[in-house]
Amino acid sequence: EWQEQGAAVMTRQEIDASGKPQLRTVKKGVKDFNFGRTLGEGSYSTVLAATDRQNLKEYAIKVLDKRHIIKEKKVKYVNIERDTLNRLTEHPGIVRLYYTFQDERSLYFVLDLASGGELLGVLKKMGSFDVECTRFYGAQILDSIAYMHTRGVIHRDLKPENVLLDSDMFVKITDFGTAKILPNPKPNGADDPGNPTDGAADDRAMSFVGTAEYVSPELLRDKNACKASDLWAFGCIIFQLLAGRPPFKAANEYLTFQKILALEYTFPPGFPELARDLVERLLVLEPANRLPVEQIMSHRFFEGIKWGKDLWRHKAPRLKKHV
Ligand SMILES: C[C@@H](Nc1nc2c(c3cc(-c4cn[nH]c4)ccc13)C(=O)N=C/C2=C\CC1CC1)C(C)(C)C
């Protein structure tokens, strides 16, 4: 039985027969929305644009077919995604879950609409980003990863398709279906980022649906993901923003995996020096030897970035090609 999300109830002031104002709780449902175009298709879900008919607010609604989820034994993923989203509500860089409801056929997640679409789409249009844009988007992505990790969440499938952009062209990280919630996140994030989770027992080893380019070597080798796995993916994303291609790309998934395990990649000529130094400290086979978040933030590539709230207050830089 899928527990509905309490926040689905909204209170509305209504005057009752005696003229006394009553606070009535109303539950949102499918009929409260005008559904629009399809924004994205996941393996078990479709994300549609939708408008709340009452307040005309725009949302993205992720629709999951109950029968399909049960048949494919994905109920656990759905609950993990909802629980993960419910832990990550206080950060501008993470897509926010407002409420959930269901009807006889489907489950519905009502979420932030990231109207700027996928970062990957913008990158493909631009070819590549210049240093200033890479620094800005890299910083917002890293700030969001840092927040996830302090909340005891490992994303495990970070890639440009899962980095969305909102109407201000700010980062919105999404797709937490393969996230891992660490058992008891130590509040000060003291645990060793290279310390693998119970990956071995974890039968939800990342399904290689979608792209394999960002999978970490530890996930390939021993199905273990840890916080440092997200930092490996972060290194791949920084490389790709500046180079216009991911570091590990081959004719098929198997050959891509071989390149990852052999750390076989090359920088294009003209790749900025500081970015190269940072990428080389992230694309390290041993998770424990990758730069931890704090040291990435103080790396000279991010010189001039004000971390924290300020990062989300200033306008995004105009997108320019890296020539
Ligand atoms: C990655 C995901 N794609 C997407 N997921 C979401 C979008 C989204 C928006 C556009 C878009 C907007 N404008 N133009 C394109 C393109 C793809 C999207 C959104 O706005 N809000 C929440 C989303 C997801 C929430 C999820 C955590 C539950 C897949 C491919 C899996 C469907």
CSV table of C-alpha atoms and ligand atoms in Angstrom, one decimal:
chain,number,residue,atom,x,y,z
A,1,GLU,CA,0.0,0.0,0.0
A,2,TRP,CA,1.6,3.3,-1.0
A,3,GLN,CA,1.4,5.8,1.8
A,4,GLU,CA,0.1,9.2,0.5
A,5,GLN,CA,2.1,12.3,1.3
A,6,GLY,CA,0.4,14.3,4.1
A,7,ALA,CA,1.4,17.5,2.5
A,8,ALA,CA,-1.2,16.8,-0.2
A,9,VAL,CA,-3.8,18.3,2.1
A,10,MET,CA,-4.2,22.0,1.6
A,11,THR,CA,-6.3,24.1,4.0
A,12,ARG,CA,-8.9,26.5,2.5
A,13,GLN,CA,-10.9,29.1,4.5
A,14,GLU,CA,-14.6,28.5,3.9
A,15,ILE,CA,-17.6,30.2,5.6
A,16,ASP,CA,-20.0,27.6,7.0
A,17,ALA,CA,-23.8,27.9,7.3
A,18,SER,CA,-23.5,29.9,10.5
A,19,GLY,CA,-21.2,32.4,8.8
A,20,LYS,CA,-18.3,31.1,10.9
A,21,PRO,CA,-15.0,30.8,8.9
A,22,GLN,CA,-14.0,27.1,8.8
A,23,LEU,CA,-10.5,25.8,7.9
A,24,ARG,CA,-11.3,22.9,5.6
A,25,THR,CA,-8.6,20.5,4.4
A,26,VAL,CA,-8.8,19.7,0.8
A,27,LYS,CA,-6.9,17.0,-0.9
A,28,LYS,CA,-5.3,17.7,-4.3
A,29,GLY,CA,-5.9,15.2,-7.0
A,30,VAL,CA,-5.6,14.7,-10.7
A,31,LYS,CA,-8.7,16.8,-11.4
A,32,ASP,CA,-7.0,19.8,-9.8
A,33,PHE,CA,-4.5,20.0,-12.7
A,34,ASN,CA,-4.4,20.7,-16.4
A,35,PHE,CA,-1.8,18.4,-17.7
A,36,GLY,CA,0.5,19.7,-20.6
A,37,ARG,CA,3.3,18.3,-22.6
A,38,THR,CA,5.6,15.4,-21.8
A,39,LEU,CA,8.9,16.7,-20.5
A,40,GLY,CA,10.8,13.5,-20.1
A,41,GLU,CA,10.4,9.7,-20.0
A,42,GLY,CA,12.0,7.6,-17.4
A,43,SER,CA,12.2,3.8,-17.4
A,44,TYR,CA,9.1,3.6,-15.1
A,45,SER,CA,7.7,7.0,-15.3
A,46,THR,CA,6.7,10.0,-17.4
A,47,VAL,CA,7.1,13.6,-16.4
A,48,LEU,CA,4.5,16.0,-17.6
A,49,ALA,CA,4.1,19.7,-17.3
A,50,ALA,CA,1.0,20.7,-15.4
A,51,THR,CA,-0.8,23.7,-14.1
A,52,ASP,CA,-2.7,23.9,-10.8
A,53,ARG,CA,-6.2,25.0,-11.9
A,54,GLN,CA,-6.7,27.0,-8.7
A,55,ASN,CA,-3.5,29.0,-8.4
A,56,LEU,CA,-2.3,28.6,-12.0
A,57,LYS,CA,1.1,27.6,-10.6
A,58,GLU,CA,3.2,25.4,-13.0
A,59,TYR,CA,4.6,22.1,-11.8
A,60,ALA,CA,6.2,19.0,-13.2
A,61,ILE,CA,4.2,15.9,-12.4
A,62,LYS,CA,5.9,12.5,-12.4
A,63,VAL,CA,3.3,9.8,-13.2
A,64,LEU,CA,4.1,6.2,-12.4
A,65,ASP,CA,1.9,3.3,-13.6
A,66,LYS,CA,1.1,1.2,-10.5
A,67,ARG,CA,0.7,-2.1,-12.4
A,68,HIS,CA,4.0,-1.7,-14.2
A,69,ILE,CA,5.8,-0.9,-11.0
A,70,ILE,CA,4.5,-3.9,-9.2
A,71,LYS,CA,5.0,-6.2,-12.2
A,72,GLU,CA,8.6,-5.0,-12.5
A,73,LYS,CA,9.1,-5.1,-8.7
A,74,LYS,CA,10.1,-1.5,-8.6
A,75,VAL,CA,8.0,-0.5,-5.6
A,76,LYS,CA,11.2,-0.1,-3.5
A,77,TYR,CA,12.7,2.4,-6.0
A,78,VAL,CA,9.5,4.5,-5.9
A,79,ASN,CA,9.6,4.7,-2.1
A,80,ILE,CA,13.3,5.4,-2.0
A,81,GLU,CA,12.9,8.2,-4.5
A,82,ARG,CA,10.0,9.7,-2.5
A,83,ASP,CA,11.9,9.3,0.8
A,84,THR,CA,15.0,10.8,-0.7
A,85,LEU,CA,13.1,13.8,-2.1
A,86,ASN,CA,11.5,14.3,1.3
A,87,ARG,CA,14.9,14.6,2.9
A,88,LEU,CA,16.2,17.1,0.3
A,89,THR,CA,13.7,19.9,0.6
A,90,GLU,CA,15.8,22.8,1.8
A,91,HIS,CA,18.1,23.3,-1.1
A,92,PRO,CA,17.6,25.5,-4.2
A,93,GLY,CA,19.7,23.0,-6.3
A,94,ILE,CA,17.5,20.0,-5.8
A,95,VAL,CA,14.1,19.5,-7.5
A,96,ARG,CA,11.5,19.8,-4.8
A,97,LEU,CA,8.6,17.4,-4.1
A,98,TYR,CA,5.5,19.3,-3.0
A,99,TYR,CA,3.0,16.4,-2.6
A,100,THR,CA,2.0,13.1,-3.9
A,101,PHE,CA,-1.4,11.5,-4.6
A,102,GLN,CA,-2.7,8.5,-6.5
A,103,ASP,CA,-5.7,7.3,-8.4
A,104,GLU,CA,-6.7,3.7,-9.3
A,105,ARG,CA,-4.1,3.5,-12.0
A,106,SER,CA,-1.2,5.8,-11.2
A,107,LEU,CA,1.0,7.4,-8.6
A,108,TYR,CA,1.7,11.1,-8.9
A,109,PHE,CA,4.6,13.2,-7.6
A,110,VAL,CA,4.0,17.0,-7.9
A,111,LEU,CA,7.4,18.6,-8.2
A,112,ASP,CA,9.3,21.8,-9.3
A,113,LEU,CA,9.1,22.5,-13.0
A,114,ALA,CA,12.6,23.0,-14.3
A,115,SER,CA,11.6,25.0,-17.4
A,116,GLY,CA,15.1,25.4,-18.7
A,117,GLY,CA,15.3,21.7,-19.4
A,118,GLU,CA,18.4,19.5,-19.3
A,119,LEU,CA,21.9,20.9,-18.9
A,120,LEU,CA,22.9,18.3,-21.5
A,121,GLY,CA,20.6,19.9,-24.0
A,122,VAL,CA,22.1,23.4,-23.5
A,123,LEU,CA,25.6,22.0,-23.6
A,124,LYS,CA,24.8,20.2,-26.9
A,125,LYS,CA,23.5,23.4,-28.4
A,126,MET,CA,26.6,25.4,-27.2
A,127,GLY,CA,29.1,22.7,-28.1
A,128,SER,CA,31.0,23.5,-24.9
A,129,PHE,CA,31.0,26.0,-22.0
A,130,ASP,CA,33.7,28.6,-21.3
A,131,VAL,CA,35.5,28.6,-17.9
A,132,GLU,CA,33.2,31.2,-16.3
A,133,CYS,CA,30.0,29.2,-17.1
A,134,THR,CA,31.7,25.9,-16.2
A,135,ARG,CA,32.7,27.4,-12.9
A,136,PHE,CA,29.2,28.7,-12.2
A,137,TYR,CA,27.4,25.5,-13.1
A,138,GLY,CA,30.1,23.4,-11.5
A,139,ALA,CA,29.7,25.3,-8.3
A,140,GLN,CA,26.0,25.0,-8.1
A,141,ILE,CA,26.2,21.3,-8.8
A,142,LEU,CA,28.9,20.8,-6.2
A,143,ASP,CA,26.9,22.9,-3.6
A,144,SER,CA,23.9,20.6,-4.3
A,145,ILE,CA,26.1,17.4,-3.9
A,146,ALA,CA,27.5,18.8,-0.7
A,147,TYR,CA,24.0,19.3,0.7
A,148,MET,CA,22.9,15.8,-0.4
A,149,HIS,CA,25.9,14.2,1.3
A,150,THR,CA,25.4,16.0,4.5
A,151,ARG,CA,21.8,14.8,4.4
A,152,GLY,CA,23.1,11.2,4.1
A,153,VAL,CA,22.1,10.8,0.4
A,154,ILE,CA,24.3,9.5,-2.4
A,155,HIS,CA,22.8,10.3,-5.8
A,156,ARG,CA,24.6,7.4,-7.7
A,157,ASP,CA,23.5,8.5,-11.1
A,158,LEU,CA,24.7,12.0,-11.6
A,159,LYS,CA,25.0,13.0,-15.3
A,160,PRO,CA,24.1,16.0,-17.4
A,161,GLU,CA,20.7,14.6,-18.2
A,162,ASN,CA,19.8,14.7,-14.5
A,163,VAL,CA,21.0,18.2,-14.0
A,164,LEU,CA,18.1,20.4,-15.0
A,165,LEU,CA,17.8,24.2,-15.3
A,166,ASP,CA,15.0,26.3,-13.9
A,167,SER,CA,13.6,29.5,-15.3
A,168,ASP,CA,16.6,31.5,-14.0
A,169,MET,CA,18.9,29.0,-15.6
A,170,PHE,CA,19.9,27.8,-12.1
A,171,VAL,CA,20.7,24.1,-11.4
A,172,LYS,CA,18.0,21.7,-10.3
A,173,ILE,CA,19.3,18.1,-9.7
A,174,THR,CA,16.7,15.4,-10.3
A,175,ASP,CA,16.1,11.7,-10.7
A,176,PHE,CA,16.7,10.1,-7.3
A,177,GLY,CA,15.3,6.6,-8.3
A,178,THR,CA,18.8,5.1,-7.8
A,179,ALA,CA,19.8,7.2,-4.8
A,180,LYS,CA,21.2,5.6,-1.6
A,181,ILE,CA,20.2,6.8,1.8
A,182,LEU,CA,23.1,6.2,4.2
A,183,PRO,CA,22.0,4.4,7.4
A,184,ASN,CA,22.7,7.0,10.0
A,185,PRO,CA,24.2,10.2,8.4
A,186,LYS,CA,26.6,11.6,11.0
A,187,PRO,CA,25.5,15.2,11.3
A,188,ASN,CA,28.9,16.8,10.7
A,189,GLY,CA,29.5,14.5,7.7
A,190,ALA,CA,32.5,13.1,9.5
A,191,ASP,CA,32.2,9.7,7.9
A,192,ASP,CA,34.9,8.8,5.4
A,193,PRO,CA,33.6,9.7,1.9
A,194,GLY,CA,35.5,6.8,0.4
A,195,ASN,CA,33.8,4.4,2.9
A,196,PRO,CA,31.6,2.3,0.7
A,197,THR,CA,28.0,1.7,1.7
A,198,ASP,CA,26.6,-1.7,2.1
A,199,GLY,CA,26.8,-1.9,-1.6
A,200,ALA,CA,27.5,-5.6,-1.6
A,201,ALA,CA,24.2,-6.4,0.1
A,202,ASP,CA,22.6,-3.8,-2.0
A,203,ASP,CA,20.8,-5.6,-4.7
A,204,ARG,CA,19.7,-2.3,-6.3
A,205,ALA,CA,23.1,-2.0,-8.0
A,206,MET,CA,22.7,0.8,-10.5
A,207,SER,CA,20.8,-0.5,-13.5
A,208,PHE,CA,22.8,0.6,-16.5
A,209,VAL,CA,19.7,2.0,-18.2
A,210,GLY,CA,20.7,5.3,-19.8
A,211,THR,CA,24.3,6.3,-20.1
A,212,ALA,CA,27.2,4.4,-18.7
A,213,GLU,CA,29.7,7.3,-19.2
A,214,TYR,CA,29.5,8.5,-15.6
A,215,VAL,CA,29.6,5.2,-13.7
A,216,SER,CA,32.4,5.1,-11.1
A,217,PRO,CA,35.1,2.3,-11.2
A,218,GLU,CA,34.1,1.1,-7.7
A,219,LEU,CA,30.5,0.6,-8.9
A,220,LEU,CA,31.7,-1.4,-11.9
A,221,ARG,CA,34.3,-3.4,-9.9
A,222,ASP,CA,32.5,-4.2,-6.7
A,223,LYS,CA,29.0,-2.8,-7.0
A,224,ASN,CA,29.8,-0.5,-4.1
A,225,ALA,CA,28.9,3.2,-4.4
A,226,CYS,CA,30.0,5.8,-1.8
A,227,LYS,CA,29.9,9.6,-1.6
A,228,ALA,CA,33.1,9.7,-3.6
A,229,SER,CA,31.2,8.0,-6.5
A,230,ASP,CA,29.2,11.2,-6.9
A,231,LEU,CA,32.5,13.2,-7.0
A,232,TRP,CA,33.8,10.9,-9.8
A,233,ALA,CA,30.6,11.8,-11.8
A,234,PHE,CA,31.2,15.5,-10.9
A,235,GLY,CA,34.7,15.2,-12.4
A,236,CYS,CA,33.2,13.7,-15.6
A,237,ILE,CA,30.7,16.6,-15.8
A,238,ILE,CA,33.3,19.3,-15.3
A,239,PHE,CA,35.4,17.7,-18.1
A,240,GLN,CA,32.4,17.5,-20.4
A,241,LEU,CA,31.3,21.1,-19.9
A,242,LEU,CA,34.7,22.3,-21.1
A,243,ALA,CA,35.5,19.6,-23.6
A,244,GLY,CA,32.0,19.2,-25.1
A,245,ARG,CA,32.3,15.4,-24.6
A,246,PRO,CA,32.5,13.0,-21.6
A,247,PRO,CA,36.0,11.7,-20.7
A,248,PHE,CA,35.0,8.1,-21.1
A,249,LYS,CA,33.1,7.3,-24.3
A,250,ALA,CA,33.5,4.2,-26.5
A,251,ALA,CA,31.5,2.4,-29.2
A,252,ASN,CA,29.5,0.5,-26.6
A,253,GLU,CA,28.9,0.2,-22.8
A,254,TYR,CA,31.3,-2.6,-22.3
A,255,LEU,CA,34.2,-0.7,-24.0
A,256,THR,CA,33.3,2.4,-22.0
A,257,PHE,CA,33.5,0.4,-18.8
A,258,GLN,CA,36.9,-0.9,-19.8
A,259,LYS,CA,38.1,2.7,-20.4
A,260,ILE,CA,36.8,3.7,-17.0
A,261,LEU,CA,38.5,0.8,-15.2
A,262,ALA,CA,41.7,1.6,-17.0
A,263,LEU,CA,41.4,5.3,-16.4
A,264,GLU,CA,41.9,5.7,-20.1
A,265,TYR,CA,41.0,9.3,-21.1
A,266,THR,CA,42.8,12.3,-22.7
A,267,PHE,CA,42.2,16.1,-22.4
A,268,PRO,CA,41.6,17.9,-25.7
A,269,PRO,CA,44.3,20.5,-26.6
A,270,GLY,CA,43.5,23.9,-25.0
A,271,PHE,CA,41.8,22.3,-22.0
A,272,PRO,CA,42.2,25.0,-19.2
A,273,GLU,CA,45.1,24.1,-16.8
A,274,LEU,CA,43.3,24.7,-13.5
A,275,ALA,CA,40.3,22.7,-14.6
A,276,ARG,CA,42.6,19.9,-15.7
A,277,ASP,CA,44.3,19.8,-12.3
A,278,LEU,CA,40.9,19.6,-10.6
A,279,VAL,CA,39.6,16.8,-13.0
A,280,GLU,CA,42.8,14.8,-12.4
A,281,ARG,CA,42.2,14.9,-8.7
A,282,LEU,CA,38.6,13.6,-9.1
A,283,LEU,CA,39.1,11.0,-11.8
A,284,VAL,CA,41.1,8.7,-9.5
A,285,LEU,CA,40.4,5.0,-9.4
A,286,GLU,CA,40.6,4.7,-5.6
A,287,PRO,CA,37.5,6.5,-4.1
A,288,ALA,CA,39.3,7.5,-0.9
A,289,ASN,CA,42.0,9.3,-2.9
A,290,ARG,CA,39.6,11.6,-4.6
A,291,LEU,CA,39.4,15.2,-3.4
A,292,PRO,CA,36.7,15.6,-0.8
A,293,VAL,CA,34.0,18.2,-1.2
A,294,GLU,CA,35.7,20.9,1.0
A,295,GLN,CA,38.9,20.6,-0.9
A,296,ILE,CA,37.1,20.9,-4.2
A,297,MET,CA,35.4,24.0,-3.0
A,298,SER,CA,38.8,25.6,-2.1
A,299,HIS,CA,40.5,24.4,-5.4
A,300,ARG,CA,41.9,27.3,-7.4
A,301,PHE,CA,39.5,26.5,-10.3
A,302,PHE,CA,36.7,27.8,-8.1
A,303,GLU,CA,38.6,30.9,-7.0
A,304,GLY,CA,36.2,33.8,-6.6
A,305,ILE,CA,33.1,31.6,-6.0
A,306,LYS,CA,31.2,32.6,-2.9
A,307,TRP,CA,29.9,29.3,-1.5
A,308,GLY,CA,26.5,29.2,0.3
A,309,LYS,CA,23.5,31.4,-0.2
A,310,ASP,CA,25.4,33.9,-2.4
A,311,LEU,CA,25.9,31.3,-5.0
A,312,TRP,CA,22.1,31.2,-5.6
A,313,ARG,CA,21.5,34.9,-5.5
A,314,HIS,CA,23.5,36.3,-8.4
A,315,LYS,CA,22.4,35.9,-12.0
A,316,ALA,CA,23.7,33.0,-14.0
A,317,PRO,CA,26.4,34.0,-16.5
A,318,ARG,CA,25.4,34.4,-20.1
A,319,LEU,CA,26.3,31.1,-21.8
A,320,LYS,CA,29.4,31.4,-24.0
A,321,LYS,CA,31.3,28.7,-26.0
A,322,HIS,CA,34.7,27.6,-24.8
A,323,VAL,CA,36.9,28.2,-27.9
B,1,LIG,C1,15.4,13.2,-15.6
B,1,LIG,C2,13.9,13.2,-15.9
B,1,LIG,N1,13.6,14.3,-16.8
B,1,LIG,C3,13.0,15.4,-16.3
B,1,LIG,N2,12.6,15.3,-15.0
B,1,LIG,C4,12.0,16.4,-14.4
B,1,LIG,C5,11.8,17.6,-15.1
B,1,LIG,C6,12.2,17.7,-16.5
B,1,LIG,C7,11.9,18.8,-17.2
B,1,LIG,C8,12.3,18.9,-18.6
B,1,LIG,C9,12.1,20.0,-19.4
B,1,LIG,C10,11.5,21.2,-18.9
B,1,LIG,N3,11.4,22.0,-20.0
B,1,LIG,N4,11.9,21.4,-21.1
B,1,LIG,C11,12.3,20.2,-20.7
B,1,LIG,C12,13.0,17.8,-19.1
B,1,LIG,C13,13.2,16.6,-18.4
B,1,LIG,C14,12.8,16.5,-17.1
B,1,LIG,C15,11.2,18.7,-14.3
B,1,LIG,O1,10.9,19.8,-14.8
B,1,LIG,N5,10.9,18.5,-13.0
B,1,LIG,C16,11.1,17.3,-12.3
B,1,LIG,C17,11.7,16.2,-13.0
B,1,LIG,C18,11.9,15.0,-12.4
B,1,LIG,C19,11.5,14.7,-11.0
B,1,LIG,C20,12.0,13.4,-10.6
B,1,LIG,C21,12.7,13.4,-9.3
B,1,LIG,C22,11.3,12.8,-9.4
B,1,LIG,C23,13.5,11.9,-16.6
B,1,LIG,C24,14.2,11.7,-18.0
B,1,LIG,C25,13.8,10.7,-15.7
B,1,LIG,C26,12.0,11.9,-16.8
